[in-house]
Short mmCIF file of C-alpha atoms and ligand atoms in Angstrom, two decimals:
data_model
loop_
_atom_site.label_atom_id
_atom_site.label_comp_id
_atom_site.label_asym_id
_atom_site.label_seq_id
_atom_site.Cartn_x
_atom_site.Cartn_y
_atom_site.Cartn_z
CA MET A 1 47.66 -10.64 -29.91
CA ILE A 2 44.81 -9.39 -32.13
CA LYS A 3 43.07 -12.69 -31.59
CA ALA A 4 43.39 -12.25 -27.82
CA LEU A 5 42.09 -8.68 -28.00
CA LEU A 6 39.13 -9.81 -30.09
CA ALA A 7 38.41 -12.57 -27.61
CA THR A 8 38.51 -10.06 -24.76
CA ALA A 9 36.22 -7.71 -26.68
CA ALA A 10 33.77 -10.54 -27.35
CA LEU A 11 33.80 -11.44 -23.68
CA LEU A 12 33.14 -7.82 -22.73
CA LEU A 13 30.21 -7.73 -25.11
CA ALA A 14 28.80 -10.98 -23.78
CA THR A 15 29.23 -10.13 -20.11
CA PRO A 16 26.46 -7.87 -18.81
CA ALA A 17 27.64 -4.56 -17.41
CA LEU A 18 27.44 -3.99 -13.69
CA ALA A 19 28.31 -1.05 -11.43
CA ALA A 20 31.47 -1.47 -9.34
CA PRO A 21 30.86 -2.72 -5.76
CA ASP A 22 32.68 0.22 -4.13
CA ARG A 23 30.59 2.68 -6.10
CA ILE A 24 27.37 0.91 -5.08
CA ALA A 25 28.51 0.98 -1.43
CA ALA A 26 29.35 4.69 -1.58
CA THR A 27 25.95 5.53 -3.10
CA ARG A 28 24.20 3.40 -0.47
CA ASP A 29 26.08 5.01 2.43
CA LYS A 30 25.41 8.53 1.18
CA ALA A 31 21.68 7.70 1.07
CA LEU A 32 21.79 6.90 4.80
CA LYS A 33 22.15 10.68 5.32
CA ASP A 34 19.14 11.50 3.11
CA ASP A 35 16.84 14.36 4.10
CA VAL A 36 14.69 14.43 0.96
CA ALA A 37 12.30 11.66 2.06
CA TRP A 38 11.51 13.35 5.37
CA ASP A 39 11.09 16.70 3.60
CA ILE A 40 8.53 15.13 1.22
CA VAL A 41 6.45 13.24 3.77
CA GLU A 42 6.55 16.15 6.23
CA GLY A 43 5.50 18.59 3.52
CA LEU A 44 2.78 16.41 2.02
CA THR A 45 1.16 15.55 5.35
CA THR A 46 1.41 19.13 6.64
CA GLU A 47 0.44 21.11 3.55
CA ILE A 48 -2.17 18.68 2.17
CA GLY A 49 -3.10 16.21 4.92
CA GLN A 50 -5.55 13.41 4.05
CA ARG A 51 -5.87 12.61 0.33
CA LEU A 52 -9.03 10.59 -0.24
CA ALA A 53 -9.08 9.22 -3.78
CA GLY A 54 -10.85 11.28 -6.41
CA THR A 55 -11.52 14.20 -4.07
CA GLU A 56 -10.38 17.80 -4.25
CA ALA A 57 -7.77 16.96 -1.58
CA GLU A 58 -6.16 14.35 -3.83
CA ALA A 59 -6.19 16.88 -6.70
CA ARG A 60 -4.35 19.41 -4.51
CA ALA A 61 -1.89 16.66 -3.60
CA ARG A 62 -1.20 16.03 -7.31
CA ASP A 63 -0.47 19.74 -7.82
CA TRP A 64 1.80 19.62 -4.76
CA ALA A 65 3.58 16.55 -6.12
CA VAL A 66 4.17 18.10 -9.56
CA ALA A 67 5.68 21.23 -8.01
CA LYS A 68 7.85 19.21 -5.61
CA LEU A 69 9.12 16.78 -8.27
CA LYS A 70 10.00 19.66 -10.62
CA ALA A 71 11.76 21.52 -7.81
CA LEU A 72 13.82 18.40 -7.07
CA GLY A 73 15.03 18.39 -10.68
CA PHE A 74 13.08 15.48 -12.18
CA ALA A 75 12.30 15.48 -15.91
CA ASN A 76 9.02 14.76 -17.74
CA VAL A 77 6.92 15.56 -14.67
CA HIS A 78 3.25 15.18 -15.57
CA VAL A 79 -0.11 13.82 -14.44
CA GLU A 80 -1.84 10.89 -16.16
CA PRO A 81 -5.50 11.35 -15.16
CA PHE A 82 -8.25 8.73 -15.02
CA GLN A 83 -11.93 8.74 -14.05
CA MET A 84 -13.50 7.07 -11.03
CA ASP A 85 -16.61 7.19 -8.88
CA VAL A 86 -15.75 9.13 -5.74
CA TRP A 87 -16.81 7.72 -2.37
CA ARG A 88 -17.00 10.02 0.65
CA ARG A 89 -17.41 8.81 4.20
CA GLY A 90 -20.00 11.08 5.78
CA GLU A 91 -20.90 10.27 9.39
CA GLY A 92 -20.96 6.97 11.23
CA SER A 93 -22.36 6.03 14.62
CA ALA A 94 -23.59 2.93 16.42
CA GLU A 95 -25.42 2.31 19.65
CA VAL A 96 -26.36 -0.86 21.46
CA ILE A 97 -30.07 -0.40 22.24
CA SER A 98 -30.50 -3.53 24.36
CA PRO A 99 -29.67 -5.28 26.59
CA PHE A 100 -27.01 -2.74 27.71
CA SER A 101 -27.54 0.67 26.10
CA GLN A 102 -24.25 2.28 25.01
CA LYS A 103 -22.41 3.85 22.08
CA LEU A 104 -19.77 2.04 20.04
CA ILE A 105 -16.98 3.58 17.95
CA LEU A 106 -16.91 2.60 14.28
CA ALA A 107 -16.37 3.96 10.77
CA ALA A 108 -17.81 3.00 7.38
CA LEU A 109 -15.80 0.77 5.08
CA GLY A 110 -14.86 2.24 1.71
CA THR A 111 -17.64 1.62 -0.89
CA SER A 112 -20.22 1.04 1.89
CA PRO A 113 -23.62 2.50 1.02
CA ALA A 114 -25.51 4.65 3.52
CA THR A 115 -28.15 3.39 5.90
CA PRO A 116 -31.63 4.97 5.58
CA PRO A 117 -31.55 8.48 7.13
CA GLU A 118 -33.10 7.17 10.34
CA GLY A 119 -30.51 4.38 10.52
CA ILE A 120 -30.97 0.63 10.86
CA THR A 121 -32.08 -1.00 14.10
CA ALA A 122 -31.74 -4.77 14.09
CA GLU A 123 -30.62 -7.80 16.04
CA VAL A 124 -26.92 -8.69 15.92
CA VAL A 125 -25.71 -12.18 14.98
CA GLY A 126 -22.04 -12.74 15.85
CA PHE A 127 -19.39 -14.90 14.18
CA PRO A 128 -15.85 -15.61 15.37
CA SER A 129 -14.49 -15.85 11.82
CA LEU A 130 -15.23 -15.34 8.15
CA ALA A 131 -15.47 -19.13 7.79
CA ALA A 132 -18.21 -19.24 10.45
CA LEU A 133 -20.17 -16.57 8.55
CA GLU A 134 -19.65 -18.50 5.34
CA ALA A 135 -21.02 -21.68 6.94
CA VAL A 136 -24.55 -20.37 7.52
CA PRO A 137 -27.08 -20.96 4.72
CA ASP A 138 -27.94 -18.17 2.26
CA GLY A 139 -30.83 -16.10 3.59
CA ALA A 140 -30.22 -17.20 7.21
CA LEU A 141 -29.41 -13.63 8.36
CA LYS A 142 -32.53 -12.03 6.92
CA GLY A 143 -33.18 -8.74 8.71
CA LYS A 144 -30.12 -9.11 10.98
CA ILE A 145 -26.85 -7.21 11.42
CA ALA A 146 -23.88 -9.57 10.99
CA PHE A 147 -20.84 -9.10 13.26
CA VAL A 148 -17.47 -10.80 12.72
CA TRP A 149 -14.94 -10.64 15.56
CA HIS A 150 -11.88 -12.43 14.12
CA ARG A 151 -8.56 -11.86 15.94
CA MET A 152 -5.62 -10.40 13.95
CA VAL A 153 -2.17 -10.51 15.55
CA PRO A 154 0.98 -8.55 14.61
CA THR A 155 3.61 -10.29 12.48
CA GLN A 156 6.96 -9.09 11.16
CA ASP A 157 5.98 -9.77 7.56
CA GLY A 158 2.41 -8.51 7.90
CA SER A 159 1.07 -11.83 6.67
CA GLY A 160 -2.01 -11.63 8.91
CA TYR A 161 -3.41 -8.96 6.63
CA GLY A 162 -4.20 -11.57 3.98
CA PRO A 163 -6.70 -13.69 5.91
CA PHE A 164 -7.87 -11.05 8.42
CA GLY A 165 -8.05 -8.34 5.78
CA ASP A 166 -10.41 -10.68 3.93
CA VAL A 167 -12.98 -10.18 6.70
CA ARG A 168 -13.11 -6.56 5.54
CA ARG A 169 -12.65 -7.23 1.83
CA LYS A 170 -15.10 -10.15 1.48
CA GLY A 171 -17.18 -10.21 4.70
CA PRO A 172 -19.74 -7.58 3.66
CA ALA A 173 -20.52 -9.29 0.33
CA LEU A 174 -20.87 -12.59 2.15
CA ALA A 175 -23.18 -11.12 4.81
CA SER A 176 -25.30 -9.59 2.05
CA ARG A 177 -25.72 -13.01 0.43
CA LYS A 178 -26.77 -14.44 3.77
CA GLY A 179 -29.57 -11.85 3.92
CA ALA A 180 -28.04 -9.42 6.46
CA VAL A 181 -29.23 -5.79 6.37
CA ALA A 182 -25.80 -4.53 7.52
CA ILE A 183 -22.47 -5.77 8.83
CA VAL A 184 -20.00 -4.59 11.46
CA ILE A 185 -16.56 -6.18 11.72
CA ARG A 186 -13.72 -6.09 14.20
CA SER A 187 -11.19 -3.80 12.50
CA ALA A 188 -8.34 -5.51 10.65
CA GLY A 189 -5.83 -4.05 13.08
CA THR A 190 -3.65 -4.86 16.06
CA ASP A 191 -3.82 -1.84 18.40
CA TYR A 192 -6.19 -1.25 21.30
CA HIS A 193 -6.93 2.44 20.76
CA ARG A 194 -10.54 3.37 20.15
CA ASN A 195 -9.73 3.86 16.49
CA PRO A 196 -11.55 2.03 13.72
CA HIS A 197 -9.34 0.75 10.88
CA VAL A 198 -11.10 1.55 7.63
CA GLY A 199 -10.39 0.23 4.13
CA ALA A 200 -12.21 -0.78 1.01
CA THR A 201 -14.64 -3.64 0.71
CA ASP A 202 -15.71 -5.29 -2.53
CA PHE A 203 -19.36 -6.26 -2.97
CA GLY A 204 -18.77 -7.86 -6.36
CA THR A 205 -22.16 -9.04 -7.61
CA ALA A 206 -23.74 -8.99 -4.13
CA THR A 207 -26.20 -6.25 -3.18
CA PRO A 208 -24.23 -3.60 -1.24
CA ILE A 209 -25.23 -3.31 2.44
CA PRO A 210 -24.03 -0.77 5.01
CA ALA A 211 -20.68 -2.01 6.35
CA ALA A 212 -18.46 -0.61 9.09
CA ALA A 213 -15.39 -1.46 11.17
CA LEU A 214 -15.47 -1.28 14.97
CA ALA A 215 -12.47 -0.13 16.98
CA LEU A 216 -10.95 -3.19 18.65
CA PRO A 217 -12.06 -2.32 22.21
CA ASP A 218 -15.59 -1.72 20.91
CA SER A 219 -15.59 -5.01 19.03
CA ASP A 220 -14.49 -6.80 22.21
CA GLN A 221 -17.26 -5.00 24.10
CA LEU A 222 -19.93 -6.06 21.61
CA GLU A 223 -18.59 -9.63 21.70
CA ARG A 224 -18.86 -9.71 25.52
CA ILE A 225 -22.37 -8.29 25.40
CA LEU A 226 -23.39 -10.99 22.91
CA LYS A 227 -21.85 -13.69 25.07
CA ARG A 228 -24.18 -12.72 27.94
CA GLY A 229 -26.70 -14.73 25.91
CA LYS A 230 -29.51 -12.17 25.53
CA PRO A 231 -30.65 -10.84 22.13
CA VAL A 232 -28.58 -7.77 21.22
CA THR A 233 -30.14 -4.91 19.26
CA LEU A 234 -27.89 -2.39 17.52
CA HIS A 235 -28.73 0.95 15.94
CA LEU A 236 -26.41 1.82 13.05
CA LEU A 237 -26.24 5.10 11.14
CA LEU A 238 -23.86 5.58 8.19
CA THR A 239 -24.06 8.41 5.63
CA PRO A 240 -21.45 7.77 2.90
CA HIS A 241 -22.23 8.99 -0.58
CA VAL A 242 -20.80 8.51 -4.06
CA THR A 243 -20.32 11.10 -6.83
CA PRO A 244 -19.79 9.55 -10.26
CA ASN A 245 -17.16 10.54 -12.83
CA GLY A 246 -14.59 12.12 -10.54
CA THR A 247 -10.94 12.49 -11.50
CA SER A 248 -7.87 10.87 -9.99
CA GLY A 249 -4.46 10.47 -11.59
CA ASN A 250 -0.91 9.19 -11.44
CA VAL A 251 1.90 11.72 -11.03
CA VAL A 252 4.90 10.65 -13.14
CA ALA A 253 8.50 11.90 -13.00
CA GLU A 254 11.71 10.63 -14.56
CA VAL A 255 15.47 10.54 -14.32
CA PRO A 256 16.26 10.11 -18.04
CA GLY A 257 18.69 7.30 -18.83
CA ARG A 258 21.66 7.25 -21.21
CA ASP A 259 20.08 4.49 -23.31
CA PRO A 260 16.41 5.04 -24.21
CA ASN A 261 16.18 1.40 -25.35
CA ALA A 262 17.46 -0.12 -22.10
CA GLY A 263 14.02 -0.26 -20.49
CA VAL A 264 12.45 1.76 -17.70
CA ILE A 265 12.97 1.05 -14.02
CA LEU A 266 9.58 1.79 -12.45
CA ILE A 267 9.35 2.59 -8.75
CA GLY A 268 6.61 4.19 -6.72
CA GLY A 269 4.07 4.34 -3.97
CA HIS A 270 0.58 5.80 -3.72
CA LEU A 271 -0.37 9.41 -3.26
CA ASP A 272 -3.96 8.89 -2.10
CA SER A 273 -4.77 7.96 1.48
CA TRP A 274 -7.73 7.22 3.68
CA ASP A 275 -9.34 10.26 5.20
CA LEU A 276 -9.06 9.70 8.96
CA GLY A 277 -5.33 10.41 9.42
CA THR A 278 -2.89 12.31 7.22
CA GLY A 279 -1.63 9.33 5.22
CA ALA A 280 1.90 9.45 6.63
CA ILE A 281 2.82 5.76 6.79
CA ASP A 282 0.23 4.88 4.11
CA ASP A 283 1.61 5.95 1.85
CA GLY A 284 3.27 9.35 2.14
CA ALA A 285 6.34 7.46 3.33
CA GLY A 286 6.35 5.25 0.23
CA VAL A 287 6.33 8.06 -2.33
CA ALA A 288 8.91 9.91 -0.21
CA ILE A 289 11.27 6.91 0.00
CA MET A 290 11.13 6.15 -3.72
CA THR A 291 11.50 9.77 -4.81
CA ALA A 292 14.45 10.27 -2.47
CA ALA A 293 16.13 7.11 -3.77
CA ALA A 294 15.74 8.23 -7.40
CA LYS A 295 17.09 11.67 -6.44
CA GLN A 296 20.17 10.04 -4.89
CA ILE A 297 20.92 8.34 -8.22
CA MET A 298 20.11 11.49 -10.23
CA ASP A 299 22.58 13.48 -8.13
CA ALA A 300 25.33 10.82 -8.47
CA SER A 301 25.43 10.52 -12.29
CA ARG A 302 23.20 9.90 -15.27
CA PRO A 303 21.97 6.26 -15.12
CA LEU A 304 21.93 3.84 -18.05
CA HIS A 305 18.24 3.02 -17.54
CA THR A 306 15.55 5.67 -17.22
CA ILE A 307 14.22 5.70 -13.67
CA ARG A 308 10.52 6.48 -13.50
CA VAL A 309 8.95 7.45 -10.19
CA VAL A 310 5.16 7.26 -9.99
CA TRP A 311 2.98 8.62 -7.20
CA PHE A 312 -0.06 6.47 -7.95
CA GLY A 313 -3.62 7.75 -7.45
CA ALA A 314 -6.59 5.93 -5.93
CA GLU A 315 -4.78 2.83 -4.69
CA GLU A 316 -6.89 2.46 -1.57
CA GLU A 317 -10.21 2.26 -3.37
CA GLY A 318 -9.16 -0.71 -5.48
CA GLY A 319 -5.84 -0.08 -7.23
CA TYR A 320 -7.24 2.23 -9.91
CA GLY A 321 -3.90 4.00 -10.42
CA GLY A 322 -1.98 0.75 -10.91
CA ASP A 323 -4.58 -0.50 -13.38
CA ALA A 324 -4.48 2.79 -15.30
CA TYR A 325 -0.66 2.69 -15.45
CA GLY A 326 -0.66 -0.93 -16.65
CA ALA A 327 -3.20 -0.20 -19.39
CA CYS A 328 -1.38 2.95 -20.54
CA HIS A 329 2.23 1.68 -20.46
CA LYS A 330 1.95 -2.02 -21.27
CA ALA A 331 3.68 -1.67 -24.66
CA GLU A 332 6.70 0.05 -23.14
CA LYS A 333 9.86 -1.85 -22.18
CA HIS A 334 10.20 -2.10 -18.38
CA TYR A 335 13.45 -3.46 -16.96
CA LEU A 336 12.52 -3.82 -13.29
CA THR A 337 9.94 -2.56 -10.81
CA GLY A 338 9.20 -2.21 -7.10
CA GLU A 339 6.92 -0.29 -4.77
CA SER A 340 7.01 0.90 -1.18
CA ASP A 341 3.65 0.63 0.59
CA PHE A 342 4.15 -0.84 4.04
CA GLY A 343 5.04 2.14 6.21
CA ALA A 344 8.44 3.52 7.09
CA ASP A 345 9.98 0.97 9.44
CA ASN A 346 13.25 -0.80 8.58
CA VAL A 347 13.60 -3.12 5.62
CA TRP A 348 14.73 -6.54 6.90
CA LYS A 349 14.55 -8.78 3.81
CA VAL A 350 14.77 -8.48 0.04
CA ASP A 351 12.68 -10.71 -2.21
CA THR A 352 13.08 -10.86 -5.96
CA ARG A 353 11.03 -12.06 -8.88
CA VAL A 354 13.56 -12.49 -11.68
CA LEU A 355 14.48 -15.14 -14.25
CA ASP A 356 17.60 -16.15 -12.34
CA PRO A 357 18.02 -15.17 -8.68
CA LYS A 358 21.70 -16.18 -8.95
CA ALA A 359 22.39 -13.68 -11.75
CA PRO A 360 25.42 -11.47 -10.91
CA ALA A 361 23.34 -8.28 -10.64
CA ILE A 362 20.99 -9.90 -8.12
CA VAL A 363 23.88 -11.37 -6.13
CA ALA A 364 25.56 -7.94 -6.12
CA LEU A 365 22.33 -6.36 -4.87
CA LYS A 366 21.92 -8.86 -2.03
CA GLU A 367 25.54 -8.37 -0.94
CA ALA A 368 25.25 -4.59 -1.01
CA LEU A 369 22.10 -4.74 1.16
CA LEU A 370 23.69 -6.84 3.93
CA PRO A 371 25.31 -3.85 5.73
CA LEU A 372 21.81 -2.34 6.05
CA GLY A 373 20.68 -5.42 7.97
CA ILE A 374 18.71 -6.74 5.01
CA GLU A 375 18.80 -10.49 4.50
CA PRO A 376 18.37 -12.24 1.14
CA GLY A 377 14.87 -13.63 0.68
CA ALA A 378 13.07 -15.78 -1.86
CA ASN A 379 12.43 -15.38 -5.58
CA LYS A 380 8.72 -14.74 -5.00
CA ALA A 381 8.33 -10.97 -4.86
CA HIS A 382 4.87 -9.77 -5.86
CA GLY A 383 5.10 -5.98 -6.06
CA GLY A 384 1.75 -4.69 -4.87
CA GLU A 385 -1.44 -2.93 -5.94
CA ASP A 386 0.41 -0.23 -7.85
CA VAL A 387 3.15 -1.95 -9.85
CA GLY A 388 1.47 -5.37 -9.77
CA PRO A 389 -0.72 -4.77 -12.85
CA ILE A 390 2.15 -3.76 -15.20
CA ALA A 391 4.30 -6.57 -13.77
CA LYS A 392 1.55 -9.06 -14.48
CA ILE A 393 0.73 -7.76 -17.97
CA ALA A 394 4.33 -7.45 -19.17
CA GLY A 395 6.19 -9.97 -16.98
CA VAL A 396 8.30 -7.20 -15.45
CA PRO A 397 10.84 -8.46 -12.87
CA ILE A 398 10.11 -7.27 -9.31
CA ILE A 399 12.11 -6.35 -6.22
CA ASP A 400 10.29 -6.28 -2.83
CA MET A 401 11.98 -4.63 0.14
CA ARG A 402 10.20 -6.25 3.10
CA GLN A 403 9.64 -3.77 5.91
CA ASN A 404 9.13 -4.63 9.54
CA GLY A 405 5.36 -4.94 9.97
CA LEU A 406 5.15 -5.42 13.74
CA ARG A 407 3.53 -2.03 14.40
CA TYR A 408 2.15 -1.30 10.94
CA PHE A 409 -1.34 -2.60 11.68
CA ASP A 410 -1.53 -0.59 14.90
CA ILE A 411 -1.69 2.51 12.72
CA HIS A 412 -2.79 1.44 9.22
CA HIS A 413 -6.03 3.13 7.98
CA THR A 414 -6.69 4.83 11.35
CA PRO A 415 -6.77 8.43 12.59
CA ASP A 416 -3.34 7.61 14.07
CA ASP A 417 -1.64 7.50 10.65
CA THR A 418 0.24 10.74 11.22
CA LEU A 419 3.79 12.04 10.74
CA ASP A 420 4.96 11.43 14.33
CA LYS A 421 4.73 7.65 13.69
CA ILE A 422 7.65 7.88 11.23
CA ASP A 423 11.12 7.34 12.65
CA PRO A 424 13.53 9.45 10.52
CA ALA A 425 16.40 6.95 10.98
CA GLN A 426 14.31 4.04 9.74
CA LEU A 427 12.98 6.17 6.89
CA ARG A 428 16.61 6.77 5.81
CA GLN A 429 17.37 3.06 5.95
CA ASN A 430 14.49 2.54 3.50
CA VAL A 431 15.91 5.24 1.20
CA ALA A 432 19.32 3.56 1.37
CA ALA A 433 17.82 0.15 0.53
CA TRP A 434 16.02 1.42 -2.59
CA THR A 435 18.99 3.60 -3.58
CA THR A 436 21.12 0.45 -3.47
CA MET A 437 18.64 -1.34 -5.70
CA LEU A 438 18.74 1.54 -8.18
CA ALA A 439 22.55 1.83 -8.01
CA VAL A 440 22.81 -1.82 -9.08
CA ALA A 441 19.89 -2.01 -11.51
CA ALA A 442 20.31 1.35 -13.24
CA GLU A 443 23.72 0.29 -14.64
CA SER A 444 22.90 -3.36 -15.26
CA THR A 445 22.50 -4.83 -18.75
CA GLU A 446 21.75 -8.27 -17.44
CA VAL A 447 18.51 -9.83 -18.70
CA LEU A 448 16.27 -10.22 -15.62
CA GLY A 449 12.96 -11.01 -17.30
CA PRO A 450 10.32 -11.35 -18.50
CA VAL A 451 9.04 -13.49 -15.67
CA ALA A 452 5.90 -15.43 -16.53
CA GLY A 453 2.90 -15.98 -14.36
CA ASP A 454 0.73 -14.00 -12.01
CA ALA A 455 2.83 -11.44 -10.12
CA ASN A 456 0.16 -11.23 -7.42
ZN1 LIG B 501 -1.09 1.77 1.07
#
């Protein structure tokens, strides 16, 4: 008898703990009635609005976040500040001078320098793709304005943003190396409103040149004008400016766990946004979803693992908040991580990045997500700009909840990124998905990592 009891005890010790399936299901279903996420994204976009990284608006948003997280009952609410050069957009305008005089709608890309005060007037050389621009010899565009008119199409998984986003991310540096005095690109977007899609570009070691994104109809217009075969002259005026040594920061809040040695579950989104809209889908929704999910768990019972929610600063300008978090917290034990930064439409697939995707905790998670319409995916989650750095440094296991991206790039980084684009029912489904993840992971003692290799 004693032998049998000892054997049972040994088995209990060896078998990782896991929350009961009915309890996970009840927590998930309660989260489908969540109002906290909507309250956060409605409040943040109404009371703060746009939150350009490093600016006074982002600072007010941090104060707002601290007050909100404390009011919701989170512990250890604080800001972890970091320094950055602050880029501000200024004005942007463009006009075809010849052969058909007319204005075009565009906006400067993040990190773009200004044109001279009188603007730049130069001949336009067009390219259908980044590869076509890359193919011309260095120096070939001396004195010209480069124009790339790639075609991005909507996809459920948003995969077009990799290659077409590269036109924005890498095109300006490439055009600079080719000798161009400026570059305009077709926005990395999929709508046909006269809205430019902005976003950061990286000049690396190239000399920065004025760079801007045209609204899609205006890009099509410029392409048609070029295809008439006559030389096209464009006048471009951009007035961005940079102030060095500004302050951004990550806002951190916790649901303290029962076991301080169990490792932190890190979830988050980014607080900063581009300045044209109010940062509702990018990424007010993300911080709202994650905070609401953590609150669901906090209200249910005290979790085994500490749940840490981070509203990251300055993601858009180059992932400064994620880098700062990784550098600051790399020595700390992290059990699992995930971020929400792809709008507020339904989650349709869950990807993991764990040692063993067949581990009981991961199987339990995938089963509990099925009633939300979420299918099991691959073991190749990558996190994102915010949790990616800590995941990469420390081999932290990752969960990605893949959201429907079919309309995301209609809105992303445009003046149209506003609250009305968020469907409250789909927002709740996101909260339920992440709550389910936390309900499983926060009670799990299963070893999920470290996972080696580059998380991104
Ligand atoms: Zn984002």
